[in-house]
Amino acid sequence: MPELEQALAEVAAEMAERTDRGDVATYIPQLGKVDPRKFGIAAVTNDGRVILAGDADQAFSIQSVSKVFALTLALGKVGDALWHRVGREPSGNPFNSIVQLEHENGIPRNPFINAGAIVVSDVLLAGHQPREAIGEILRFVQFLADDDTIIIDREVAASERATGYRNFALANYMKSFGNLHHEPELALGVYFHHCAIAMSCRQLAMAGRFLANGGRNPATGHSVVSAERARRIGALMLTCGHYDGSGDFAFRVGIPGKSGVGGGILGIVPGVASIAVWSPGLNEYGNSKLGSIALEKLARMMNWSIFAPDAGRRQ
C-alpha cells in the first residue's frame, strides 16, 4: 500500500492525463466560465498532516457541499425537530426535482437535495435577517477551516438568483404546504449565498475535519458536534450526498461524500481523514466526473472504505 503523499500525487497525475472531463454547469452562468482542465485534491489527516496535489489551493464555488455545514448548524439550532420538515431518505430523482414534493405534501426527501436545503436555510433564518443568517454560516465555515479569508462569491450568488427559476418554484411550492416559515425570496437569499461560498480543496478538507474525528476538531480537541451527530451526518452524506448518483458513489468509493455542481466533493474517512477534490466537469448526475473517479482510485489504493474493517488504520 502506498503512502498517502504518493497516492495523492499518482491520482493527480492520472487525472491530468484524462481528456473526457465532463461538462461544466453552464445553467449557472458564472460556473460556466470555469476552466474544465482544473483539478485539485487535498487530504487532512486526523494526526494533522495536510497533503495537497494539483490545483488544491485555488478557490472554487463549493455549491451544494455547503449543505453539509448548513445542516450541521440547523441541527445545532433545532435538533431532531428538523426531521419533521425534512426527510432522511435518498431521493432517486435529480437534485432540483419538484415531483416528489407533490406526492409527499411539501416535505423534501432529504436535506441535500435543493428543496431540503431551502428548508434548512429557512430554519437558519429564524430570528435573523437574511444578512445575519448568511454571516452566521460563513463564520461557521471559517471557524471549521480555521481560515477567515474564506468568502462568498457575490457574482456567483447573483448568477444563481438570476437563473434560479426552478429553486423559486420549489420554495413557493413548499410555502404552499406551510413548510417554509419565511417568504420564499428570503429563504432563497440565504440558500443562494451559502452555495456561493468559495473555498480551495485545502480549506474544504480542513473544514471537514470534525466529521472524520467523531465530531471533534482534531487540532484543538474541542467538540463541534456530538459523536452521534457526526455519524448521522456522515450517514446522510453516504446515502444522499450525490443526489440520484449516491448509490453508485457508495458502491464505487465506499465513504461518505457530498458533491456540488461547482465540481467539488468533500469525502470523509471516519477516524482517518477529510478529503476534498475539485474538477469542474460534471457527470450525468451533476457530480464531478474526475472527482468521483479520483476518490474511487484513492479509496482503492488506501483501502479507505467504511465497509473495510481495518480502514481506520490505513493512512
PDB file of C-alpha atoms in Angstrom:
ATOM      1  CA  MET A   1       0.000   0.000   0.000  1.00  0.00           C
ATOM      2  CA  PRO A   2       1.451   3.400  -0.971  1.00  0.00           C
ATOM      3  CA  GLU A   3       1.908   6.294   1.414  1.00  0.00           C
ATOM      4  CA  LEU A   4      -0.834   8.909   1.236  1.00  0.00           C
ATOM      5  CA  GLU A   5       1.503  11.521  -0.260  1.00  0.00           C
ATOM      6  CA  GLN A   6       2.442   9.137  -3.055  1.00  0.00           C
ATOM      7  CA  ALA A   7      -1.172   8.107  -3.618  1.00  0.00           C
ATOM      8  CA  LEU A   8      -2.407  11.702  -3.992  1.00  0.00           C
ATOM      9  CA  ALA A   9       0.410  12.518  -6.397  1.00  0.00           C
ATOM     10  CA  GLU A  10      -0.396   9.447  -8.516  1.00  0.00           C
ATOM     11  CA  VAL A  11      -4.112  10.259  -8.587  1.00  0.00           C
ATOM     12  CA  ALA A  12      -3.468  13.879  -9.606  1.00  0.00           C
ATOM     13  CA  ALA A  13      -1.040  12.809 -12.341  1.00  0.00           C
ATOM     14  CA  GLU A  14      -3.538  10.333 -13.771  1.00  0.00           C
ATOM     15  CA  MET A  15      -6.376  12.874 -13.723  1.00  0.00           C
ATOM     16  CA  ALA A  16      -4.175  15.417 -15.546  1.00  0.00           C
ATOM     17  CA  GLU A  17      -3.871  12.992 -18.468  1.00  0.00           C
ATOM     18  CA  ARG A  18      -7.598  12.374 -18.885  1.00  0.00           C
ATOM     19  CA  THR A  19      -9.380  14.112 -21.740  1.00  0.00           C
ATOM     20  CA  ASP A  20     -13.007  13.171 -21.007  1.00  0.00           C
ATOM     21  CA  ARG A  21     -13.586  15.570 -18.120  1.00  0.00           C
ATOM     22  CA  GLY A  22     -17.374  16.026 -18.150  1.00  0.00           C
ATOM     23  CA  ASP A  23     -19.261  19.279 -18.688  1.00  0.00           C
ATOM     24  CA  VAL A  24     -19.242  22.400 -16.529  1.00  0.00           C
ATOM     25  CA  ALA A  25     -22.557  23.641 -15.091  1.00  0.00           C
ATOM     26  CA  THR A  26     -23.499  26.276 -17.665  1.00  0.00           C
ATOM     27  CA  TYR A  27     -27.019  26.738 -16.273  1.00  0.00           C
ATOM     28  CA  ILE A  28     -25.363  28.928 -13.629  1.00  0.00           C
ATOM     29  CA  PRO A  29     -23.547  31.361 -15.944  1.00  0.00           C
ATOM     30  CA  GLN A  30     -20.654  32.121 -13.588  1.00  0.00           C
ATOM     31  CA  LEU A  31     -19.869  28.418 -13.184  1.00  0.00           C
ATOM     32  CA  GLY A  32     -19.838  28.008 -16.948  1.00  0.00           C
ATOM     33  CA  LYS A  33     -16.758  30.259 -17.101  1.00  0.00           C
ATOM     34  CA  VAL A  34     -14.533  27.933 -15.051  1.00  0.00           C
ATOM     35  CA  ASP A  35     -11.626  26.192 -16.815  1.00  0.00           C
ATOM     36  CA  PRO A  36     -12.563  22.471 -17.076  1.00  0.00           C
ATOM     37  CA  ARG A  37      -8.871  21.489 -17.078  1.00  0.00           C
ATOM     38  CA  LYS A  38      -8.526  22.327 -13.389  1.00  0.00           C
ATOM     39  CA  PHE A  39      -8.037  19.537 -10.867  1.00  0.00           C
ATOM     40  CA  GLY A  40      -7.105  19.711  -7.204  1.00  0.00           C
ATOM     41  CA  ILE A  41      -7.123  17.317  -4.276  1.00  0.00           C
ATOM     42  CA  ALA A  42      -6.308  17.704  -0.581  1.00  0.00           C
ATOM     43  CA  ALA A  43      -6.303  15.355   2.394  1.00  0.00           C
ATOM     44  CA  VAL A  44      -6.180  16.422   6.028  1.00  0.00           C
ATOM     45  CA  THR A  45      -5.499  13.518   8.358  1.00  0.00           C
ATOM     46  CA  ASN A  46      -6.629  13.272  11.939  1.00  0.00           C
ATOM     47  CA  ASP A  47      -2.995  13.322  13.050  1.00  0.00           C
ATOM     48  CA  GLY A  48      -2.563  16.764  11.491  1.00  0.00           C
ATOM     49  CA  ARG A  49      -0.967  16.148   8.108  1.00  0.00           C
ATOM     50  CA  VAL A  50      -2.090  18.311   5.173  1.00  0.00           C
ATOM     51  CA  ILE A  51      -1.306  16.754   1.797  1.00  0.00           C
ATOM     52  CA  LEU A  52      -2.013  18.544  -1.477  1.00  0.00           C
ATOM     53  CA  ALA A  53      -1.814  17.855  -5.197  1.00  0.00           C
ATOM     54  CA  GLY A  54      -2.808  19.744  -8.332  1.00  0.00           C
ATOM     55  CA  ASP A  55      -4.805  22.974  -8.017  1.00  0.00           C
ATOM     56  CA  ALA A  56      -5.534  22.356  -4.334  1.00  0.00           C
ATOM     57  CA  ASP A  57      -5.086  25.991  -3.325  1.00  0.00           C
ATOM     58  CA  GLN A  58      -7.346  27.535  -5.964  1.00  0.00           C
ATOM     59  CA  ALA A  59     -10.743  28.651  -4.681  1.00  0.00           C
ATOM     60  CA  PHE A  60     -13.906  27.413  -6.381  1.00  0.00           C
ATOM     61  CA  SER A  61     -17.630  27.658  -5.703  1.00  0.00           C
ATOM     62  CA  ILE A  62     -18.452  24.807  -3.313  1.00  0.00           C
ATOM     63  CA  GLN A  63     -22.163  24.972  -4.159  1.00  0.00           C
ATOM     64  CA  SER A  64     -24.059  22.065  -2.549  1.00  0.00           C
ATOM     65  CA  VAL A  65     -21.101  20.951  -0.444  1.00  0.00           C
ATOM     66  CA  SER A  66     -22.121  23.895   1.746  1.00  0.00           C
ATOM     67  CA  LYS A  67     -25.297  21.988   2.618  1.00  0.00           C
ATOM     68  CA  VAL A  68     -23.249  19.826   4.995  1.00  0.00           C
ATOM     69  CA  PHE A  69     -22.302  22.879   7.042  1.00  0.00           C
ATOM     70  CA  ALA A  70     -25.786  24.426   6.860  1.00  0.00           C
ATOM     71  CA  LEU A  71     -27.287  21.128   8.058  1.00  0.00           C
ATOM     72  CA  THR A  72     -24.806  20.967  10.949  1.00  0.00           C
ATOM     73  CA  LEU A  73     -25.815  24.472  12.045  1.00  0.00           C
ATOM     74  CA  ALA A  74     -29.541  23.748  11.701  1.00  0.00           C
ATOM     75  CA  LEU A  75     -29.271  20.606  13.808  1.00  0.00           C
ATOM     76  CA  GLY A  76     -27.492  22.674  16.433  1.00  0.00           C
ATOM     77  CA  LYS A  77     -30.424  25.088  16.479  1.00  0.00           C
ATOM     78  CA  VAL A  78     -33.455  22.788  16.408  1.00  0.00           C
ATOM     79  CA  GLY A  79     -32.086  19.263  16.860  1.00  0.00           C
ATOM     80  CA  ASP A  80     -34.258  16.365  15.754  1.00  0.00           C
ATOM     81  CA  ALA A  81     -37.217  18.698  15.247  1.00  0.00           C
ATOM     82  CA  LEU A  82     -35.670  19.319  11.834  1.00  0.00           C
ATOM     83  CA  TRP A  83     -36.792  15.876  10.724  1.00  0.00           C
ATOM     84  CA  HIS A  84     -40.446  16.919  10.965  1.00  0.00           C
ATOM     85  CA  ARG A  85     -39.798  19.200   7.997  1.00  0.00           C
ATOM     86  CA  VAL A  86     -37.134  17.297   6.032  1.00  0.00           C
ATOM     87  CA  GLY A  87     -36.769  13.573   5.404  1.00  0.00           C
ATOM     88  CA  ARG A  88     -33.687  11.366   5.599  1.00  0.00           C
ATOM     89  CA  GLU A  89     -34.147   9.128   2.564  1.00  0.00           C
ATOM     90  CA  PRO A  90     -32.388   9.119  -0.830  1.00  0.00           C
ATOM     91  CA  SER A  91     -34.453  10.904  -3.439  1.00  0.00           C
ATOM     92  CA  GLY A  92     -33.789   8.794  -6.523  1.00  0.00           C
ATOM     93  CA  ASN A  93     -34.524  11.931  -8.527  1.00  0.00           C
ATOM     94  CA  PRO A  94     -32.467  14.869  -9.818  1.00  0.00           C
ATOM     95  CA  PHE A  95     -31.388  17.391  -7.184  1.00  0.00           C
ATOM     96  CA  ASN A  96     -33.849  20.050  -8.391  1.00  0.00           C
ATOM     97  CA  SER A  97     -36.864  17.786  -8.947  1.00  0.00           C
ATOM     98  CA  ILE A  98     -40.297  19.021  -7.878  1.00  0.00           C
ATOM     99  CA  VAL A  99     -42.121  15.726  -8.489  1.00  0.00           C
ATOM    100  CA  GLN A 100     -41.782  14.198  -5.019  1.00  0.00           C
ATOM    101  CA  LEU A 101     -42.891  17.356  -3.228  1.00  0.00           C
ATOM    102  CA  GLU A 102     -46.389  16.978  -4.635  1.00  0.00           C
ATOM    103  CA  HIS A 103     -46.702  13.358  -3.527  1.00  0.00           C
ATOM    104  CA  GLU A 104     -45.141  13.967  -0.105  1.00  0.00           C
ATOM    105  CA  ASN A 105     -47.021  17.107   0.956  1.00  0.00           C
ATOM    106  CA  GLY A 106     -44.145  19.547   0.584  1.00  0.00           C
ATOM    107  CA  ILE A 107     -41.690  17.575   2.744  1.00  0.00           C
ATOM    108  CA  PRO A 108     -38.349  17.246   0.895  1.00  0.00           C
ATOM    109  CA  ARG A 109     -36.873  13.757   0.820  1.00  0.00           C
ATOM    110  CA  ASN A 110     -33.528  14.791   2.433  1.00  0.00           C
ATOM    111  CA  PRO A 111     -31.533  17.929   3.383  1.00  0.00           C
ATOM    112  CA  PHE A 112     -29.080  17.644   0.488  1.00  0.00           C
ATOM    113  CA  ILE A 113     -31.440  18.000  -2.451  1.00  0.00           C
ATOM    114  CA  ASN A 114     -32.288  21.597  -3.290  1.00  0.00           C
ATOM    115  CA  ALA A 115     -35.733  21.583  -1.686  1.00  0.00           C
ATOM    116  CA  GLY A 116     -34.370  20.150   1.550  1.00  0.00           C
ATOM    117  CA  ALA A 117     -31.531  22.665   1.687  1.00  0.00           C
ATOM    118  CA  ILE A 118     -34.004  25.508   1.164  1.00  0.00           C
ATOM    119  CA  VAL A 119     -35.933  24.303   4.234  1.00  0.00           C
ATOM    120  CA  VAL A 120     -32.646  24.140   6.171  1.00  0.00           C
ATOM    121  CA  SER A 121     -31.971  27.740   5.092  1.00  0.00           C
ATOM    122  CA  ASP A 122     -35.443  28.675   6.333  1.00  0.00           C
ATOM    123  CA  VAL A 123     -34.571  27.148   9.728  1.00  0.00           C
ATOM    124  CA  LEU A 124     -31.345  29.159   9.896  1.00  0.00           C
ATOM    125  CA  LEU A 125     -33.259  32.321   9.040  1.00  0.00           C
ATOM    126  CA  ALA A 126     -35.453  32.107  12.173  1.00  0.00           C
ATOM    127  CA  GLY A 127     -34.929  35.182  14.325  1.00  0.00           C
ATOM    128  CA  HIS A 128     -32.491  36.724  11.843  1.00  0.00           C
ATOM    129  CA  GLN A 129     -32.365  38.970   8.868  1.00  0.00           C
ATOM    130  CA  PRO A 130     -31.022  37.157   5.773  1.00  0.00           C
ATOM    131  CA  ARG A 131     -27.716  39.009   6.012  1.00  0.00           C
ATOM    132  CA  GLU A 132     -27.271  37.798   9.601  1.00  0.00           C
ATOM    133  CA  ALA A 133     -28.061  34.180   8.725  1.00  0.00           C
ATOM    134  CA  ILE A 134     -25.660  34.279   5.782  1.00  0.00           C
ATOM    135  CA  GLY A 135     -22.953  35.747   8.008  1.00  0.00           C
ATOM    136  CA  GLU A 136     -23.502  33.018  10.593  1.00  0.00           C
ATOM    137  CA  ILE A 137     -22.984  30.273   8.016  1.00  0.00           C
ATOM    138  CA  LEU A 138     -19.861  31.930   6.611  1.00  0.00           C
ATOM    139  CA  ARG A 139     -18.354  32.419  10.076  1.00  0.00           C
ATOM    140  CA  PHE A 140     -19.054  28.779  10.929  1.00  0.00           C
ATOM    141  CA  VAL A 141     -17.225  27.581   7.814  1.00  0.00           C
ATOM    142  CA  GLN A 142     -14.325  29.941   8.548  1.00  0.00           C
ATOM    143  CA  PHE A 143     -14.193  28.588  12.110  1.00  0.00           C
ATOM    144  CA  LEU A 144     -14.172  24.964  10.950  1.00  0.00           C
ATOM    145  CA  ALA A 145     -11.416  25.610   8.411  1.00  0.00           C
ATOM    146  CA  ASP A 146      -9.514  27.916  10.786  1.00  0.00           C
ATOM    147  CA  ASP A 147      -9.335  30.434   7.936  1.00  0.00           C
ATOM    148  CA  ASP A 148     -11.074  33.803   7.968  1.00  0.00           C
ATOM    149  CA  THR A 149     -10.097  34.539   4.364  1.00  0.00           C
ATOM    150  CA  ILE A 150     -12.937  32.330   3.061  1.00  0.00           C
ATOM    151  CA  ILE A 151     -15.552  34.472   1.304  1.00  0.00           C
ATOM    152  CA  ILE A 152     -18.864  34.307  -0.503  1.00  0.00           C
ATOM    153  CA  ASP A 153     -18.549  34.898  -4.245  1.00  0.00           C
ATOM    154  CA  ARG A 154     -21.173  37.590  -4.748  1.00  0.00           C
ATOM    155  CA  GLU A 155     -21.106  37.232  -8.531  1.00  0.00           C
ATOM    156  CA  VAL A 156     -21.951  33.533  -8.276  1.00  0.00           C
ATOM    157  CA  ALA A 157     -24.746  34.262  -5.785  1.00  0.00           C
ATOM    158  CA  ALA A 158     -26.195  36.887  -8.133  1.00  0.00           C
ATOM    159  CA  SER A 159     -25.892  34.481 -11.055  1.00  0.00           C
ATOM    160  CA  GLU A 160     -27.805  31.813  -9.135  1.00  0.00           C
ATOM    161  CA  ARG A 161     -30.552  34.210  -8.142  1.00  0.00           C
ATOM    162  CA  ALA A 162     -30.927  35.472 -11.707  1.00  0.00           C
ATOM    163  CA  THR A 163     -31.365  31.981 -13.155  1.00  0.00           C
ATOM    164  CA  GLY A 164     -32.828  30.055 -10.193  1.00  0.00           C
ATOM    165  CA  TYR A 165     -36.363  29.682 -11.511  1.00  0.00           C
ATOM    166  CA  ARG A 166     -36.612  26.028 -10.504  1.00  0.00           C
ATOM    167  CA  ASN A 167     -35.492  26.829  -6.966  1.00  0.00           C
ATOM    168  CA  PHE A 168     -38.075  29.621  -6.749  1.00  0.00           C
ATOM    169  CA  ALA A 169     -40.696  27.082  -7.843  1.00  0.00           C
ATOM    170  CA  LEU A 170     -39.562  24.620  -5.164  1.00  0.00           C
ATOM    171  CA  ALA A 171     -39.661  27.283  -2.463  1.00  0.00           C
ATOM    172  CA  ASN A 172     -43.079  28.583  -3.434  1.00  0.00           C
ATOM    173  CA  TYR A 173     -44.457  25.061  -3.622  1.00  0.00           C
ATOM    174  CA  MET A 174     -43.190  24.251  -0.113  1.00  0.00           C
ATOM    175  CA  LYS A 175     -44.585  27.564   1.134  1.00  0.00           C
ATOM    176  CA  SER A 176     -47.995  26.492  -0.132  1.00  0.00           C
ATOM    177  CA  PHE A 177     -47.765  23.437   2.145  1.00  0.00           C
ATOM    178  CA  GLY A 178     -46.657  25.553   5.109  1.00  0.00           C
ATOM    179  CA  ASN A 179     -43.143  24.088   5.143  1.00  0.00           C
ATOM    180  CA  LEU A 180     -41.436  27.462   4.749  1.00  0.00           C
ATOM    181  CA  HIS A 181     -41.927  29.843   7.661  1.00  0.00           C
ATOM    182  CA  HIS A 182     -40.467  32.877   5.886  1.00  0.00           C
ATOM    183  CA  GLU A 183     -41.109  34.390   2.499  1.00  0.00           C
ATOM    184  CA  PRO A 184     -39.565  32.250  -0.247  1.00  0.00           C
ATOM    185  CA  GLU A 185     -37.285  35.017  -1.524  1.00  0.00           C
ATOM    186  CA  LEU A 186     -35.763  35.416   1.964  1.00  0.00           C
ATOM    187  CA  ALA A 187     -35.018  31.712   2.428  1.00  0.00           C
ATOM    188  CA  LEU A 188     -33.675  31.582  -1.112  1.00  0.00           C
ATOM    189  CA  GLY A 189     -31.391  34.537  -0.437  1.00  0.00           C
ATOM    190  CA  VAL A 190     -29.750  32.544   2.371  1.00  0.00           C
ATOM    191  CA  TYR A 191     -29.619  29.434   0.206  1.00  0.00           C
ATOM    192  CA  PHE A 192     -28.059  31.101  -2.843  1.00  0.00           C
ATOM    193  CA  HIS A 193     -25.407  32.804  -0.761  1.00  0.00           C
ATOM    194  CA  HIS A 194     -24.218  29.792   1.209  1.00  0.00           C
ATOM    195  CA  CYS A 195     -23.996  27.804  -2.026  1.00  0.00           C
ATOM    196  CA  ALA A 196     -21.776  30.592  -3.378  1.00  0.00           C
ATOM    197  CA  ILE A 197     -19.109  30.172  -0.685  1.00  0.00           C
ATOM    198  CA  ALA A 198     -15.708  29.918  -2.396  1.00  0.00           C
ATOM    199  CA  MET A 199     -13.080  27.568  -0.948  1.00  0.00           C
ATOM    200  CA  SER A 200      -9.989  25.704  -2.053  1.00  0.00           C
ATOM    201  CA  CYS A 201      -9.550  21.964  -1.615  1.00  0.00           C
ATOM    202  CA  ARG A 202      -7.225  22.672   1.297  1.00  0.00           C
ATOM    203  CA  GLN A 203      -9.806  24.857   3.042  1.00  0.00           C
ATOM    204  CA  LEU A 204     -12.647  22.435   2.364  1.00  0.00           C
ATOM    205  CA  ALA A 205     -10.728  19.437   3.671  1.00  0.00           C
ATOM    206  CA  MET A 206      -9.826  21.437   6.782  1.00  0.00           C
ATOM    207  CA  ALA A 207     -13.483  22.329   7.331  1.00  0.00           C
ATOM    208  CA  GLY A 208     -14.470  18.650   7.144  1.00  0.00           C
ATOM    209  CA  ARG A 209     -12.031  17.501   9.842  1.00  0.00           C
ATOM    210  CA  PHE A 210     -14.626  17.340  12.588  1.00  0.00           C
ATOM    211  CA  LEU A 211     -16.661  14.760  10.679  1.00  0.00           C
ATOM    212  CA  ALA A 212     -13.615  12.492  10.315  1.00  0.00           C
ATOM    213  CA  ASN A 213     -12.826  12.794  14.012  1.00  0.00           C
ATOM    214  CA  GLY A 214     -16.058  11.900  15.770  1.00  0.00           C
ATOM    215  CA  GLY A 215     -17.363  15.467  15.851  1.00  0.00           C
ATOM    216  CA  ARG A 216     -14.203  16.999  17.326  1.00  0.00           C
ATOM    217  CA  ASN A 217     -11.665  19.348  15.787  1.00  0.00           C
ATOM    218  CA  PRO A 218      -8.525  17.170  15.868  1.00  0.00           C
ATOM    219  CA  ALA A 219      -6.239  20.209  16.126  1.00  0.00           C
ATOM    220  CA  THR A 220      -7.842  21.531  19.320  1.00  0.00           C
ATOM    221  CA  GLY A 221      -9.800  18.590  20.704  1.00  0.00           C
ATOM    222  CA  HIS A 222     -12.854  20.844  21.025  1.00  0.00           C
ATOM    223  CA  SER A 223     -16.232  19.325  20.190  1.00  0.00           C
ATOM    224  CA  VAL A 224     -18.107  20.760  17.189  1.00  0.00           C
ATOM    225  CA  VAL A 225     -20.956  18.235  17.357  1.00  0.00           C
ATOM    226  CA  SER A 226     -21.531  15.045  19.313  1.00  0.00           C
ATOM    227  CA  ALA A 227     -20.058  11.810  18.005  1.00  0.00           C
ATOM    228  CA  GLU A 228     -23.575  10.539  17.356  1.00  0.00           C
ATOM    229  CA  ARG A 229     -24.468  13.599  15.295  1.00  0.00           C
ATOM    230  CA  ALA A 230     -21.229  13.315  13.310  1.00  0.00           C
ATOM    231  CA  ARG A 231     -22.129   9.694  12.484  1.00  0.00           C
ATOM    232  CA  ARG A 232     -25.605  10.674  11.395  1.00  0.00           C
ATOM    233  CA  ILE A 233     -24.379  13.497   9.171  1.00  0.00           C
ATOM    234  CA  GLY A 234     -21.921  11.025   7.647  1.00  0.00           C
ATOM    235  CA  ALA A 235     -24.732   8.534   7.058  1.00  0.00           C
ATOM    236  CA  LEU A 236     -26.735  11.163   5.179  1.00  0.00           C
ATOM    237  CA  MET A 237     -23.680  12.055   3.117  1.00  0.00           C
ATOM    238  CA  LEU A 238     -23.236   8.397   2.162  1.00  0.00           C
ATOM    239  CA  THR A 239     -26.862   7.758   1.219  1.00  0.00           C
ATOM    240  CA  CYS A 240     -27.899  11.189  -0.133  1.00  0.00           C
ATOM    241  CA  GLY A 241     -24.750  13.217  -0.813  1.00  0.00           C
ATOM    242  CA  HIS A 242     -24.583  12.607  -4.561  1.00  0.00           C
ATOM    243  CA  TYR A 243     -28.268  13.005  -5.455  1.00  0.00           C
ATOM    244  CA  ASP A 244     -29.513  10.171  -7.649  1.00  0.00           C
ATOM    245  CA  GLY A 245     -25.894   9.037  -8.091  1.00  0.00           C
ATOM    246  CA  SER A 246     -25.474   8.405  -4.349  1.00  0.00           C
ATOM    247  CA  GLY A 247     -25.826   4.636  -4.572  1.00  0.00           C
ATOM    248  CA  ASP A 248     -23.245   4.412  -7.328  1.00  0.00           C
ATOM    249  CA  PHE A 249     -20.801   6.601  -5.365  1.00  0.00           C
ATOM    250  CA  ALA A 250     -21.244   4.454  -2.255  1.00  0.00           C
ATOM    251  CA  PHE A 251     -20.755   1.311  -4.357  1.00  0.00           C
ATOM    252  CA  ARG A 252     -17.590   2.579  -6.051  1.00  0.00           C
ATOM    253  CA  VAL A 253     -15.973   4.688  -3.320  1.00  0.00           C
ATOM    254  CA  GLY A 254     -17.451   3.470  -0.057  1.00  0.00           C
ATOM    255  CA  ILE A 255     -17.066   6.616   2.058  1.00  0.00           C
ATOM    256  CA  PRO A 256     -19.463   9.450   2.945  1.00  0.00           C
ATOM    257  CA  GLY A 257     -19.259  12.278   0.437  1.00  0.00           C
ATOM    258  CA  LYS A 258     -21.053  15.453  -0.569  1.00  0.00           C
ATOM    259  CA  SER A 259     -20.790  16.893  -4.046  1.00  0.00           C
ATOM    260  CA  GLY A 260     -21.557  20.276  -5.565  1.00  0.00           C
ATOM    261  CA  VAL A 261     -22.166  21.400  -9.140  1.00  0.00           C
ATOM    262  CA  GLY A 262     -19.085  23.617  -8.868  1.00  0.00           C
ATOM    263  CA  GLY A 263     -17.140  20.367  -9.226  1.00  0.00           C
ATOM    264  CA  GLY A 264     -16.144  19.911  -5.596  1.00  0.00           C
ATOM    265  CA  ILE A 265     -16.581  16.823  -3.424  1.00  0.00           C
ATOM    266  CA  LEU A 266     -15.960  16.555   0.309  1.00  0.00           C
ATOM    267  CA  GLY A 267     -15.165  12.996   1.354  1.00  0.00           C
ATOM    268  CA  ILE A 268     -14.904  11.670   4.902  1.00  0.00           C
ATOM    269  CA  VAL A 269     -12.948   8.622   6.049  1.00  0.00           C
ATOM    270  CA  PRO A 270     -14.097   8.233   9.664  1.00  0.00           C
ATOM    271  CA  GLY A 271     -11.204   8.016  12.067  1.00  0.00           C
ATOM    272  CA  VAL A 272      -8.668   8.790   9.352  1.00  0.00           C
ATOM    273  CA  ALA A 273      -9.012  11.882   7.176  1.00  0.00           C
ATOM    274  CA  SER A 274     -11.091  14.502   5.416  1.00  0.00           C
ATOM    275  CA  ILE A 275     -10.560  14.723   1.656  1.00  0.00           C
ATOM    276  CA  ALA A 276     -11.599  17.415  -0.803  1.00  0.00           C
ATOM    277  CA  VAL A 277     -11.354  17.112  -4.555  1.00  0.00           C
ATOM    278  CA  TRP A 278     -12.239  19.566  -7.311  1.00  0.00           C
ATOM    279  CA  SER A 279     -12.702  19.130 -11.033  1.00  0.00           C
ATOM    280  CA  PRO A 280     -15.351  21.391 -12.646  1.00  0.00           C
ATOM    281  CA  GLY A 281     -16.660  18.979 -15.289  1.00  0.00           C
ATOM    282  CA  LEU A 282     -19.756  17.064 -14.185  1.00  0.00           C
ATOM    283  CA  ASN A 283     -21.150  13.620 -14.959  1.00  0.00           C
ATOM    284  CA  GLU A 284     -24.757  12.835 -15.831  1.00  0.00           C
ATOM    285  CA  TYR A 285     -25.841  13.105 -12.179  1.00  0.00           C
ATOM    286  CA  GLY A 286     -24.379  16.585 -11.673  1.00  0.00           C
ATOM    287  CA  ASN A 287     -21.368  15.314  -9.701  1.00  0.00           C
ATOM    288  CA  SER A 288     -17.714  15.960 -10.531  1.00  0.00           C
ATOM    289  CA  LYS A 289     -16.716  13.361 -13.108  1.00  0.00           C
ATOM    290  CA  LEU A 290     -12.985  13.289 -12.420  1.00  0.00           C
ATOM    291  CA  GLY A 291     -13.527  13.996  -8.732  1.00  0.00           C
ATOM    292  CA  SER A 292     -15.582  10.836  -8.396  1.00  0.00           C
ATOM    293  CA  ILE A 293     -13.032   8.795 -10.347  1.00  0.00           C
ATOM    294  CA  ALA A 294     -10.178  10.234  -8.279  1.00  0.00           C
ATOM    295  CA  LEU A 295     -11.844   9.366  -4.967  1.00  0.00           C
ATOM    296  CA  GLU A 296     -12.622   5.860  -6.204  1.00  0.00           C
ATOM    297  CA  LYS A 297      -8.974   5.350  -7.137  1.00  0.00           C
ATOM    298  CA  LEU A 298      -7.684   6.842  -3.882  1.00  0.00           C
ATOM    299  CA  ALA A 299     -10.055   4.791  -1.750  1.00  0.00           C
ATOM    300  CA  ARG A 300      -8.940   1.610  -3.504  1.00  0.00           C
ATOM    301  CA  MET A 301      -5.248   2.467  -3.140  1.00  0.00           C
ATOM    302  CA  MET A 302      -5.574   3.273   0.570  1.00  0.00           C
ATOM    303  CA  ASN A 303      -8.254   0.663   1.389  1.00  0.00           C
ATOM    304  CA  TRP A 304     -10.438   3.539   2.551  1.00  0.00           C
ATOM    305  CA  SER A 305     -13.992   2.292   2.911  1.00  0.00           C
ATOM    306  CA  ILE A 306     -16.407   2.260   5.806  1.00  0.00           C
ATOM    307  CA  PHE A 307     -17.044  -1.330   4.755  1.00  0.00           C
ATOM    308  CA  ALA A 308     -13.394  -2.354   5.268  1.00  0.00           C
ATOM    309  CA  PRO A 309     -12.898  -3.442   8.908  1.00  0.00           C
ATOM    310  CA  ASP A 310      -9.307  -2.162   9.072  1.00  0.00           C
ATOM    311  CA  ALA A 311      -9.856   1.068   7.090  1.00  0.00           C
ATOM    312  CA  GLY A 312      -9.203   3.253  10.119  1.00  0.00           C
ATOM    313  CA  ARG A 313      -5.600   2.051  10.294  1.00  0.00           C
ATOM    314  CA  ARG A 314      -4.759   2.850   6.683  1.00  0.00           C
ATOM    315  CA  GLN A 315      -3.002   6.219   6.410  1.00  0.00           C
TER     316      GLN A 315
END
